[in-house]
Coordinates of C-alpha atoms in Angstrom, one line a residue:
X1 CA 16.9 -22.2 89.3
X2 CA 14.4 -20.7 91.4
X3 CA 14.3 -20.2 95.1
X4 CA 11.7 -18.3 97.2
X5 CA 10.1 -17.2 93.8
X6 CA 13.3 -15.5 92.6
X7 CA 15.4 -16.9 89.7
X8 CA 19.3 -17.0 90.2
X9 CA 22.1 -17.7 87.7
X10 CA 24.5 -20.0 89.4
X11 CA 27.3 -19.2 87.2
X12 CA 26.7 -15.5 87.5
X13 CA 26.9 -15.8 91.5
X14 CA 30.2 -17.9 91.5
X15 CA 32.0 -15.2 89.2
X16 CA 30.8 -12.5 91.6
X17 CA 32.1 -14.1 94.7
X18 CA 35.6 -14.8 92.8
X19 CA 35.8 -11.3 92.0
X20 CA 35.1 -10.1 95.6
X21 CA 37.6 -12.6 97.2
X22 CA 40.4 -11.6 94.6
X23 CA 40.0 -7.9 95.8
X24 CA 40.5 -8.8 99.2
X25 CA 43.4 -11.4 99.5
X26 CA 46.7 -10.0 98.7
X27 CA 48.8 -11.8 96.2
X28 CA 51.8 -14.1 97.5
X29 CA 55.3 -13.5 96.1
X30 CA 57.5 -16.5 95.3
X31 CA 61.3 -16.6 95.8
X32 CA 63.1 -15.7 92.4
X33 CA 66.7 -15.5 92.0
X34 CA 66.2 -11.8 90.8
X35 CA 64.7 -10.9 94.3
X36 CA 67.7 -12.6 96.2
X37 CA 70.2 -10.9 94.0
X38 CA 68.5 -7.6 94.7
X39 CA 68.4 -8.2 98.5
X40 CA 72.1 -9.4 98.4
X41 CA 73.0 -6.3 96.7
X42 CA 71.0 -4.1 99.1
X43 CA 72.8 -5.8 102.0
X44 CA 76.3 -5.7 100.8
X45 CA 76.1 -1.6 100.4
X46 CA 78.4 -0.4 103.0
X47 CA 79.3 -3.9 104.6
X48 CA 82.9 -4.4 105.4
X49 CA 83.9 -7.9 106.2
X50 CA 86.9 -6.6 108.3
X51 CA 84.5 -4.9 110.7
X52 CA 83.2 -6.7 113.7
X53 CA 79.2 -6.4 113.8
X54 CA 79.0 -4.7 117.1
X55 CA 81.0 -3.1 119.9
X56 CA 81.2 -6.2 121.9
X57 CA 80.4 -9.1 119.8
X58 CA 79.2 -12.5 121.5
X59 CA 80.3 -15.7 119.9
X60 CA 78.5 -18.8 121.0
X61 CA 80.6 -22.0 120.4
X62 CA 79.9 -25.6 120.6
X63 CA 81.7 -28.8 119.3
X64 CA 79.8 -31.8 117.6
X65 CA 81.8 -34.8 118.3
X66 CA 81.4 -37.5 115.6
X67 CA 84.3 -39.9 116.6
X68 CA 87.3 -40.4 119.0
X69 CA 90.0 -41.4 116.3
X70 CA 93.0 -42.2 118.7
X71 CA 94.4 -41.8 122.2
X72 CA 98.2 -42.3 122.1
X73 CA 99.5 -42.6 125.7
X74 CA 103.0 -42.7 124.5
X75 CA 102.9 -39.5 122.5
X76 CA 100.4 -37.9 124.9
X77 CA 98.0 -36.8 122.2
X78 CA 94.5 -37.4 121.0
X79 CA 92.7 -37.1 118.1
X80 CA 89.0 -36.5 117.4
X81 CA 86.6 -35.6 114.4
X82 CA 83.7 -33.4 114.4
X83 CA 82.7 -29.9 113.5
X84 CA 82.2 -26.6 115.2
X85 CA 79.1 -24.8 115.7
X86 CA 79.6 -21.1 115.7
X87 CA 76.8 -18.4 116.2
X88 CA 76.7 -14.6 116.4
X89 CA 74.4 -11.8 115.5
X90 CA 75.3 -9.2 112.7
X91 CA 72.8 -6.2 112.9
X92 CA 74.1 -5.3 109.6
X93 CA 72.7 -8.5 107.7
X94 CA 68.9 -8.0 108.6
X95 CA 65.8 -7.5 106.5
X96 CA 62.1 -8.1 106.2
X97 CA 61.1 -11.1 104.3
X98 CA 57.8 -9.9 103.3
X99 CA 59.3 -7.0 101.3
X100 CA 62.1 -9.4 99.6
X101 CA 60.3 -12.2 98.2
X102 CA 59.7 -13.8 101.3
X103 CA 63.3 -14.8 101.6
X104 CA 64.1 -16.0 105.2
X105 CA 67.6 -17.2 104.6
X106 CA 70.8 -16.2 102.8
X107 CA 74.0 -18.1 102.4
X108 CA 77.5 -16.6 102.1
X109 CA 81.0 -18.0 102.1
X110 CA 83.7 -17.1 104.5
X111 CA 85.3 -14.4 102.4
X112 CA 82.1 -12.4 102.0
X113 CA 81.5 -12.0 105.7
X114 CA 83.1 -11.1 109.0
X115 CA 84.1 -14.2 110.8
X116 CA 85.8 -14.4 114.3
X117 CA 89.5 -15.4 114.7
X118 CA 89.0 -18.6 116.9
X119 CA 91.9 -20.8 117.4
X120 CA 92.3 -24.2 119.1
X121 CA 95.2 -23.4 121.1
X122 CA 96.5 -26.5 122.2
X123 CA 96.4 -28.1 118.6
X124 CA 99.5 -29.9 117.6
X125 CA 99.1 -29.8 113.5
X126 CA 97.4 -26.3 113.1
X127 CA 97.3 -23.2 115.2
X128 CA 95.6 -21.1 112.4
X129 CA 92.1 -19.7 113.1
X130 CA 89.0 -22.0 112.4
X131 CA 88.1 -21.7 108.9
X132 CA 86.6 -23.5 106.0
X133 CA 86.0 -21.8 102.6
X134 CA 83.9 -24.6 101.3
X135 CA 81.2 -24.4 104.0
X136 CA 78.9 -21.7 103.7
X137 CA 77.5 -19.3 106.4
X138 CA 73.9 -19.3 107.0
X139 CA 72.2 -16.0 107.7
X140 CA 68.8 -15.4 108.9
X141 CA 66.6 -12.4 108.3
X142 CA 67.1 -11.3 112.1
X143 CA 70.8 -11.1 111.5
X144 CA 71.8 -14.6 113.1
X145 CA 74.8 -16.1 111.5
X146 CA 75.5 -19.9 112.1
X147 CA 78.7 -21.6 110.7
X148 CA 79.7 -25.3 110.9
X149 CA 83.2 -25.6 109.9
X150 CA 84.4 -29.3 110.3
X151 CA 87.8 -30.7 111.3
X152 CA 90.1 -33.6 112.2
X153 CA 91.4 -32.2 115.5
X154 CA 94.8 -33.3 117.1
X155 CA 95.5 -32.0 120.7
X156 CA 98.0 -32.7 123.3
X157 CA 96.8 -34.4 126.6
X158 CA 98.5 -35.1 129.9
X159 CA 98.0 -38.9 130.2
X160 CA 97.7 -40.6 133.5
X161 CA 99.2 -44.4 133.0
X162 CA 99.0 -45.4 136.6
X163 CA 96.4 -48.0 136.2
X164 CA 96.9 -48.9 132.4
X165 CA 95.2 -50.8 130.7
X166 CA 92.4 -49.8 133.2
X167 CA 92.9 -46.3 132.8
X168 CA 90.8 -43.1 132.4
X169 CA 91.9 -40.2 130.7
X170 CA 90.9 -36.6 130.8
X171 CA 91.6 -34.5 127.4
X172 CA 90.4 -31.0 126.3
X173 CA 90.1 -28.8 123.5
X174 CA 91.1 -25.1 124.2
X175 CA 89.4 -22.5 122.2
X176 CA 91.0 -19.1 122.0
X177 CA 89.8 -15.7 120.6
X178 CA 93.2 -14.4 118.9
X179 CA 93.3 -10.9 117.9
X180 CA 90.1 -9.6 119.6
X181 CA 90.2 -8.6 123.3
X182 CA 87.2 -9.4 126.0
X183 CA 86.4 -5.7 125.2
X184 CA 85.6 -6.5 121.6
X185 CA 84.8 -10.3 121.2
X186 CA 83.4 -12.5 124.0
X187 CA 83.2 -16.1 123.7
X188 CA 80.7 -18.2 125.2
X189 CA 79.4 -21.8 125.3
X190 CA 75.9 -23.0 124.3
X191 CA 75.9 -26.9 124.9
X192 CA 79.8 -27.6 125.2
X193 CA 80.7 -30.6 123.3
X194 CA 77.8 -32.4 121.9
X195 CA 77.3 -36.2 120.9
X196 CA 74.3 -35.9 118.8
X197 CA 76.2 -37.5 115.8
X198 CA 78.6 -39.5 117.7
X199 CA 79.7 -43.2 116.9
X200 CA 80.8 -45.3 119.6
X201 CA 84.3 -46.1 119.9
X202 CA 85.6 -49.8 120.2
X203 CA 88.6 -48.5 122.3
X204 CA 86.9 -45.9 124.6
X205 CA 83.9 -45.1 126.5
X206 CA 82.8 -41.5 127.2
X207 CA 82.4 -41.0 130.9
X208 CA 81.8 -37.2 131.2
X209 CA 81.7 -34.0 129.2
X210 CA 82.1 -30.4 130.4
X211 CA 83.1 -26.9 129.6
X212 CA 85.0 -24.3 131.4
X213 CA 85.4 -20.5 130.7
X214 CA 88.3 -18.5 131.7
X215 CA 90.5 -15.6 130.3
X216 CA 94.2 -15.2 129.8
X217 CA 96.4 -11.8 129.7
X218 CA 99.0 -11.1 127.2
X219 CA 100.6 -7.8 126.8
X220 CA 98.1 -6.2 129.2
X221 CA 95.2 -7.3 127.1
X222 CA 92.7 -10.0 128.4
X223 CA 91.5 -12.5 125.9
X224 CA 88.6 -15.1 126.3
X225 CA 89.1 -18.9 126.2
X226 CA 86.8 -21.7 126.5
X227 CA 88.0 -25.3 127.3
X228 CA 86.0 -28.2 126.2
X229 CA 86.9 -31.4 128.3
X230 CA 86.0 -35.0 127.8
X231 CA 86.8 -38.0 130.2
X232 CA 87.3 -41.3 128.7
X233 CA 87.6 -44.7 130.1
X234 CA 89.7 -47.6 128.3
X235 CA 87.5 -50.6 127.2
X236 CA 89.9 -53.5 128.2
X237 CA 88.5 -56.8 127.0
X238 CA 91.4 -56.8 124.2
X239 CA 94.2 -56.0 127.2
X240 CA 92.7 -58.6 129.4
X241 CA 93.4 -61.4 126.7
X242 CA 96.5 -59.9 125.4
X243 CA 98.5 -58.5 128.3
X244 CA 97.0 -59.1 131.5
X245 CA 96.3 -63.0 131.2
X246 CA 99.9 -63.7 129.6
X247 CA 101.5 -61.6 132.5
X248 CA 99.6 -63.7 135.2
X249 CA 100.4 -67.0 133.6
X250 CA 104.1 -66.2 133.2
X251 CA 104.2 -65.3 136.7
X252 CA 102.8 -68.6 138.0
X253 CA 105.0 -70.7 135.8
X254 CA 108.2 -69.4 137.6
X255 CA 107.1 -71.1 140.7
X256 CA 107.4 -74.5 139.1
X257 CA 110.8 -74.4 137.9
X258 CA 112.0 -75.6 141.5
X259 CA 109.8 -78.7 140.9
X260 CA 111.8 -79.8 138.0
X261 CA 114.6 -82.4 138.9
X262 CA 118.1 -81.6 138.3
X263 CA 118.6 -84.8 136.4
X264 CA 116.0 -83.8 133.8
X265 CA 118.5 -81.4 132.3
X266 CA 115.6 -78.8 131.7
X267 CA 116.1 -76.9 134.9
X268 CA 118.4 -74.2 133.6
X269 CA 116.4 -73.8 130.2
X270 CA 113.1 -73.5 131.8
X271 CA 114.4 -70.7 134.1
X272 CA 115.9 -68.8 131.5
X273 CA 112.7 -69.1 129.2
X274 CA 110.6 -67.5 132.0
X275 CA 113.0 -64.8 132.4
X276 CA 113.1 -63.9 128.7
X277 CA 109.5 -64.1 128.6
X278 CA 109.1 -61.2 131.2
X279 CA 111.8 -59.4 129.5
X280 CA 109.8 -59.4 126.2
X281 CA 106.4 -58.5 127.9
X282 CA 108.3 -55.5 129.8
X283 CA 109.8 -54.2 126.6
X284 CA 106.4 -54.6 124.7
X285 CA 104.5 -52.4 127.4
X286 CA 107.3 -49.9 127.8
X287 CA 107.0 -49.2 124.2
X288 CA 103.4 -47.9 124.8
X289 CA 104.4 -45.9 127.9
X290 CA 105.5 -42.3 127.4
X291 CA 109.3 -41.6 128.5
X292 CA 108.4 -38.0 130.1
X293 CA 105.4 -39.2 131.9
X294 CA 104.7 -37.9 135.6
X295 CA 103.2 -41.2 136.6
X296 CA 104.6 -44.7 136.5
X297 CA 102.6 -47.8 135.4
X298 CA 101.7 -50.2 138.1
X299 CA 101.7 -52.9 135.5
X300 CA 105.3 -51.9 134.7
X301 CA 106.3 -52.0 138.3
X302 CA 104.6 -55.5 138.7
X303 CA 106.5 -56.8 135.5
X304 CA 109.7 -55.2 136.9
X305 CA 109.4 -57.0 140.4
X306 CA 108.4 -60.4 138.8
X307 CA 111.5 -59.7 136.3
X308 CA 113.7 -59.5 139.5
X309 CA 112.3 -62.5 141.0
X310 CA 112.8 -64.4 137.7
X311 CA 116.4 -63.4 137.6
X312 CA 116.8 -64.6 141.3
X313 CA 115.2 -67.6 140.3
X314 CA 117.7 -68.3 137.6
X315 CA 120.7 -67.8 139.8
X316 CA 119.2 -70.0 142.5
X317 CA 118.8 -72.9 139.8
X318 CA 122.5 -72.4 139.0
X319 CA 123.4 -72.8 142.7
X320 CA 121.2 -75.8 143.1
X321 CA 122.4 -77.7 139.9
X322 CA 126.1 -76.8 141.4
X323 CA 125.4 -78.1 144.8
X324 CA 123.6 -81.2 143.2
X325 CA 126.6 -82.3 141.2
X326 CA 129.0 -81.4 143.8
X327 CA 131.6 -84.1 144.1
X328 CA 131.7 -86.1 147.5
X329 CA 135.4 -85.2 148.5
X330 CA 134.4 -81.3 148.1
X331 CA 133.6 -79.4 151.4
X332 CA 130.2 -77.6 151.5
X333 CA 130.6 -74.2 153.1
X334 CA 129.4 -74.1 156.7
X335 CA 127.0 -71.3 156.4
X336 CA 125.4 -73.6 153.6
X337 CA 125.2 -76.6 156.0
X338 CA 123.7 -74.0 158.9
X339 CA 121.1 -72.8 156.8
X340 CA 120.1 -76.2 155.4
X341 CA 119.9 -77.4 159.0
X342 CA 117.4 -74.5 159.7
X343 CA 115.4 -75.0 156.6
X344 CA 115.4 -78.7 156.4
X345 CA 112.7 -79.3 159.1
X346 CA 110.5 -76.9 157.4
X347 CA 110.3 -78.9 154.2
X348 CA 110.8 -82.3 155.5
X349 CA 108.0 -83.5 157.7
X350 CA 110.0 -85.9 159.6
X351 CA 109.1 -84.4 163.0
X352 CA 105.6 -85.0 162.2
X353 CA 106.3 -88.8 161.3
X354 CA 108.3 -89.1 164.5
X355 CA 105.5 -87.7 166.6
X356 CA 103.0 -90.3 165.1
X357 CA 105.2 -93.1 166.3
X358 CA 104.8 -92.0 170.0
X359 CA 102.0 -93.2 172.4
X360 CA 99.3 -90.7 173.3
X361 CA 100.5 -90.7 176.9
X362 CA 103.9 -89.4 176.1
X363 CA 105.8 -92.4 177.5
X364 CA 109.0 -93.7 175.9
X365 CA 108.7 -96.4 173.2
X366 CA 110.7 -99.6 174.1
X367 CA 111.9 -102.5 171.7
X368 CA 110.0 -104.9 170.4
X369 CA 111.0 -107.8 172.8
X370 CA 109.7 -106.0 175.9
X371 CA 112.8 -105.4 177.5
X372 CA 112.8 -101.8 179.2
X373 CA 116.6 -101.6 180.3
X374 CA 117.9 -100.1 177.2
X375 CA 116.3 -97.7 174.7
X376 CA 116.8 -97.9 171.2
X377 CA 118.8 -95.3 169.4
X378 CA 117.5 -93.8 166.1
X379 CA 118.6 -95.6 162.7
X380 CA 120.2 -93.1 160.2
X381 CA 120.6 -93.9 156.6
X382 CA 123.7 -92.8 154.7
X383 CA 123.5 -89.4 153.1
X384 CA 123.0 -90.7 149.5
X385 CA 120.5 -93.5 150.6
X386 CA 118.5 -91.0 152.6
X387 CA 118.4 -88.1 150.0
X388 CA 117.0 -90.5 147.4
X389 CA 113.9 -91.7 149.2
X390 CA 110.4 -90.8 148.4
X391 CA 110.1 -87.0 147.6
X392 CA 113.8 -86.7 148.3
X393 CA 113.6 -86.0 152.1
X394 CA 110.9 -88.2 153.7
X395 CA 111.5 -91.4 155.5
X396 CA 109.4 -94.6 154.6
X397 CA 109.1 -96.2 158.1
X398 CA 108.8 -95.1 161.6
X399 CA 111.7 -95.1 163.9
X400 CA 111.7 -96.1 167.6
X401 CA 113.1 -93.1 169.0
X402 CA 112.9 -91.3 172.7
X403 CA 110.8 -88.6 173.6
X404 CA 113.8 -86.2 173.4
X405 CA 114.4 -86.9 169.8
X406 CA 110.9 -85.0 169.0
X407 CA 112.0 -82.1 170.9
X408 CA 111.9 -79.0 168.2
X409 CA 115.4 -77.8 169.3
X410 CA 116.9 -81.2 168.8
X411 CA 118.8 -81.6 165.6
X412 CA 120.1 -85.2 165.8
X413 CA 117.8 -86.2 163.1
X414 CA 119.2 -83.4 160.8
X415 CA 122.7 -84.1 161.6
X416 CA 125.5 -82.6 159.6
X417 CA 126.7 -85.9 158.8
X418 CA 123.5 -86.4 156.7
X419 CA 124.0 -83.3 154.9
X420 CA 125.6 -83.5 151.4
X421 CA 125.4 -81.4 148.1
X422 CA 122.4 -83.5 146.8
X423 CA 120.5 -83.0 150.1
X424 CA 121.3 -79.2 150.0
X425 CA 120.0 -78.9 146.5
X426 CA 116.6 -80.7 147.4
X427 CA 116.3 -78.5 150.4
X428 CA 116.8 -75.4 148.7
X429 CA 114.6 -76.3 145.9
X430 CA 111.8 -77.1 148.1
X431 CA 112.4 -74.0 150.3
X432 CA 112.3 -71.7 147.1
X433 CA 109.2 -73.6 145.7
X434 CA 107.3 -72.4 149.0
X435 CA 108.8 -69.0 148.8
X436 CA 107.9 -68.3 145.4
X437 CA 104.5 -70.2 145.5
X438 CA 103.6 -67.9 148.3
X439 CA 105.1 -64.5 147.1
X440 CA 104.2 -64.6 143.3
X441 CA 100.3 -65.3 144.0
X442 CA 100.0 -62.7 146.7
X443 CA 102.0 -60.1 144.6
X444 CA 99.6 -60.9 141.6
X445 CA 96.7 -60.5 143.7
X446 CA 97.7 -57.3 145.3
X447 CA 98.6 -56.1 141.8
X448 CA 95.2 -56.8 140.3
X449 CA 93.2 -55.3 143.0
X450 CA 95.3 -51.8 142.9
X451 CA 95.1 -51.9 139.0
X452 CA 91.3 -52.6 138.8
X453 CA 90.2 -50.5 141.7
X454 CA 91.8 -47.5 140.3

């Protein structure tokens, strides 16, 4: 090959360039087991795993949460799964990668290196230091030691049962440096509790995460302590369907016990069934509540109040049945008669019927024949006949009475002569139906409002 009148040998030129490059570029050393063995031997010379790395060693701790296993309100405990992230610097474990086969990382097991004595002080299952001899520690060439020991942690937690099952709980993990004082080991937090690998729980929703640092003193020595807190809210769809709705429906059913006629024979059994239903519901919920809690569940208070109302309803049903079947020759107590006379106008509606029979000008009504010399007196039925009319108490026809009979203070149309046991029973049932029909729904609305708003 000839260029500018000169001949060049291409193969010869490539050979010369290759020789020049090979003399300029240093050779790259690859990792070998011999290189790492030599490096480990050099680092272990004079190394004592009982001696801390420096005068004051800083330990950085975080917890990688993977799942919330359980939150037990009765036992006041919670359990989580995850692993710790511990980091510290050990100046004794440093080397130059270029001089040691470009090795950037070494792995040691717990027994070979110094590790801090870190304890989860509020743990209920294990108060020993965090350790895991099957998980190696990773050491970089600049002396940074990283360790990820996993664990299933069960700790105590003060539970607030006030708004169960719409409750929000705050639990924590307390990490304490045992054995090393603040002058020897300082505990710090990097990112507190992490959720990088967290799996959503079907029972709880995480609202907030935070960590706090403080110290405690024991026998004159100060020790470091980190508290990792988690605030969680209960997902209550299950409890709506299995607790709240049955409680509300059972409360409403109590009202209708007073609509059952005594003659049906089911009045007593129905009232007892409602009472027993609330006894069972209260027992089931009480089994989930702690016996030493500082707070009282609003749901338990509601169930207790409705249970008392159910007991009152059973007693009232007994009295109502007893009055209904009272013989004609047996005298009714005077206080019962007085009470019925006061309650009868409230449930009868007879005054409205009488008022509708009056003329708009308020004048007296006279007999049909037109004579005005004598007013017609009200016609009263016998006690039995009157009590057995429509709805038990209402009259079916308008009576011609004077204006004075419409006065609210006039009790002639509710005369004592008309009151017998059956009338007392009917009036009592109607009054109780109105009382329970108002009090139970109002109580339920107040209960739900306070429970959900909490």
